[in-house]
C-alpha atoms as one frame of an Amber mdcrd trajectory, in Angstrom:
protein
   0.000   0.000   0.000   1.426   3.412  -0.967   1.397   6.308   1.465   0.545
   9.545  -0.320   0.161  13.175   0.659   1.919  14.588   3.659   3.587  12.208
   6.045   1.959  13.071   9.284  -1.237  14.586  10.444   0.041  16.122  13.606
   2.293  19.184  13.650   3.940  18.064  16.889   4.913  14.748  15.335   6.422
  16.511  12.326   8.478  18.741  14.624   9.855  15.766  16.552  10.684  13.979
  13.334  12.495  17.018  11.945  14.701  17.117  15.056  15.659  13.491  14.446
  16.337  14.280  10.782  18.689  17.156  11.555  20.588  15.098  14.137  20.691
  11.989  12.007  21.516  11.186   8.417  23.180  13.350   5.810  25.495  15.499
   7.889  25.507  19.151   8.800  27.585  22.165   7.952  30.861  20.319   8.638
  30.129  17.641   6.041  33.007  18.372   3.692  35.108  15.204   3.889  35.277
  12.205   1.625  35.349  13.691  -1.846  33.764  12.354  -4.990  34.513   8.797
  -5.969  36.080   9.841  -9.255  34.197   7.364 -11.420  35.140   4.229  -9.513
  32.515   1.944 -11.013  31.701  -1.446  -9.578  32.987  -3.335 -12.599  36.469
  -1.854 -12.291  36.493  -2.325  -8.520  35.467  -5.967  -8.848  38.257  -6.655
 -11.317  40.761  -5.339  -8.775  39.192  -7.218  -5.864  40.661 -10.618  -6.655
  38.880 -13.949  -6.473  35.335 -12.546  -6.553  35.941 -11.246 -10.094  37.186
 -14.664 -11.207  35.169 -16.843 -13.631  34.977 -19.457 -10.854  32.984 -17.155
  -8.539  29.774 -18.757  -7.251  26.833 -17.093  -9.082  24.475 -18.077  -6.261
  26.299 -15.719  -3.881  26.581 -11.946  -3.798  30.135 -11.157  -5.025  32.746
 -10.142  -2.455  30.471 -10.995   0.504  31.749 -13.628   2.929  29.868 -16.263
   4.874  29.095 -14.076   7.909  26.957 -11.576   5.997  25.949 -13.900   3.172
  24.163 -16.106   5.699  22.099 -13.119   6.909  20.535 -12.486   3.502  16.992
 -13.907   3.805  16.427 -17.013   1.702  13.367 -15.402   0.137  15.097 -12.166
  -0.844  15.383 -11.589  -4.589  16.737  -8.049  -4.545  20.005  -7.061  -2.877
  21.506  -3.593  -2.828  25.213  -4.150  -2.150  27.220  -1.184  -0.867  30.936
  -1.800  -1.369  32.876   0.676   0.742  36.408   1.369  -0.478  37.965   1.075
   2.975  37.168   1.070   6.682  38.072   4.757   7.022  37.020   5.864   3.524
  33.867   7.709   2.466  33.972   6.353  -1.103  31.748   3.454  -2.138  29.988
   1.734  -5.023  26.335   0.656  -4.941  25.288  -2.383  -6.992  21.793  -3.808
  -7.417  21.584  -7.599  -7.761  18.413  -9.542  -8.522  17.464 -13.157  -9.042
  14.492 -14.636 -10.841  11.512 -16.141  -9.064  10.899 -19.878  -8.936  13.942
 -22.072  -9.302  16.304 -19.197 -10.091  19.232 -19.076  -7.668  21.687 -17.013
  -9.687  22.264 -13.387  -8.734  22.482 -11.024 -11.687  23.970  -7.541 -11.588
  21.416  -4.972 -12.799  22.917  -1.516 -12.220  25.762   0.166 -10.355  26.474
   3.719  -9.226  29.334   5.623  -7.563  28.350   6.420  -3.990  29.451   7.717
  -0.596  29.062   6.471   2.966  29.872   7.955   6.380  32.609  10.579   6.173
  34.715   8.617   8.711  34.069   5.249   7.080  32.431   2.120   8.533  31.806
   0.460  11.899  30.350  -2.753  13.290  29.240  -0.838  16.393  27.509   2.301
  15.155  26.848   5.086  17.646  24.960   8.367  17.326  27.241  11.021  15.859
  30.203   8.780  15.009  30.006   9.745  11.303  30.443   6.091  10.311  28.014
   3.847   8.455  26.911   0.582  10.098  28.166  -2.686   8.595  25.490  -5.325
   8.140  22.482  -6.711   6.315  19.290  -4.690   6.705  15.837  -4.858   5.167
  14.453  -2.031   3.014  10.755  -1.442   3.653   9.955   2.293   3.530  10.757
   5.354   1.462   9.935   9.037   1.194  11.285  12.457   0.460  10.696  16.103
  -0.283   9.720  15.374  -3.881   6.496  13.673  -4.933   6.433   9.909  -5.311
   8.339   9.025  -8.525   6.570   5.679  -8.820   7.988   3.918  -5.782   6.983
   0.330  -5.119   7.919   0.783  -1.475   5.447   2.755   0.680   6.371   6.396
   0.046   5.855   9.299   2.471   6.229  12.764   0.952   6.431  16.134   2.632
   8.416  19.234   3.520   9.500  17.749   6.865  12.173  15.826   4.950  13.889
  19.034   3.797  17.479  19.551   4.903  17.984  22.678   7.044  19.101  25.669
   5.001  21.894  26.452   7.452  23.601  23.394   5.925  25.788  24.035   2.870
  23.716  24.677  -0.244  25.220  21.555  -1.820  23.342  19.487   0.802  19.892
  21.023   0.407  18.618  18.299  -1.907  20.029  15.313   0.011  16.594  14.151
   1.098  14.615  14.793  -2.063  14.418  10.986  -2.221  15.265   8.590   0.616
  14.963   4.873   1.317  15.119   3.950   4.988  17.673   1.322   6.001  16.014
  -0.751   8.728  18.667  -0.043  11.341  17.276   0.831  14.791  13.878   1.847
  13.429  10.317   0.548  13.235   9.461  -1.034   9.895   6.314   0.184   8.210
   6.712   3.800   9.345   7.894   6.956   7.614  11.693   7.210   7.342  11.561
  10.202   9.700   9.655   8.396  12.439  11.717   9.166  15.585  11.276   5.800
  17.326  14.595   4.104  18.184  13.922   0.550  19.512  17.541   0.123  20.669
  17.777   3.619  22.153  19.118   6.900  20.807  22.728   5.988  21.641  22.680
   3.432  18.814  21.823   6.148  16.302  19.270   5.989  13.540  17.995   7.726
  10.404  20.339   5.621   8.297  19.126   6.025   4.732  19.953   5.665   1.097
  19.606   9.212  -0.209  20.771  11.687  -2.837  24.482  12.343  -3.155  26.130
  15.728  -2.556  29.614  14.694  -3.666  31.238  13.765  -0.346  30.815  11.681
   2.814  27.680  11.686   4.966  26.899  11.432   8.666  26.297   7.682   8.331
  23.980   7.213   5.360  24.762   5.948   1.874  24.303   8.489  -0.912  24.044
   7.955  -4.655  23.036   9.973  -7.736  19.453  11.053  -8.313  19.166   8.646
 -11.238  20.159   5.791  -8.945  17.643   6.753  -6.286  14.866   6.993  -8.868
  15.790   3.598 -10.282  15.847   1.927  -6.870  12.546   3.505  -5.849  10.867
   2.242  -9.003  12.502  -1.197  -8.819  12.687  -2.327  -5.188   9.554  -4.355
  -4.556   8.310  -5.405  -1.090   7.216  -8.725  -2.615  10.868  -9.425  -3.475
  12.005  -8.801   0.126  14.768  -6.298  -0.728  17.748  -5.923   1.587  20.916
  -3.882   1.667  24.284  -5.533   2.364  26.682  -2.760   3.314  30.191  -2.288
   4.589  33.814  -1.770   3.627  35.292  -4.518   1.474  37.274  -6.104   4.304
  34.251  -6.446   6.591  32.030  -7.598   3.720  34.444 -10.362   2.807  34.974
 -11.662   6.342
């Protein structure tokens, strides 16, 4: 079921959500680190990665993902967004969408890839509020939204001005949240991405999203070009149980 119109019906709720938004994903005025990825596409990165680019790679597994995270991908999932971080302390990444056919199909096929960014300080397996690192792991993708109207999202989409980045942020960041997909890290599934509820407590952070790229690292989210966000919104299907597998290459491969 698609959510349309404004996200909330209560002004107080919108205010609380906006506070979470400002403190959470996307970064503030100091978000200048990381730099653009310089055209590092996933194909080139895979060729440099070693065995995963080899013809003997197992097509039933997501490339460059080891047993620890591979085993956490739900058996019924047929859409995986893989975020390949360049390094543990790097803000550069590549996002790749893999899909597999219904029925007997077990082979993952690469559909699209985009240059991307992650937390400006890199990655962590123990994310904390304000650490400027993206959490490593496998997370479901169930909800989307943004400042702009629904572009044809298959995920429930909440639209409204409460998503807008504060204008005391650099102008380059003002469109970060035109489109967002919530990563189900420390949040309640089935709610707007700006719902403030944190089941594991505020110390564990939250508001980890896929969102629009501004050319450098984020406060913990993963950012990619507008074309990539539009494609994912129109492609990710709740019936296919989409997940994101994200981390730096060393943690992904472990």
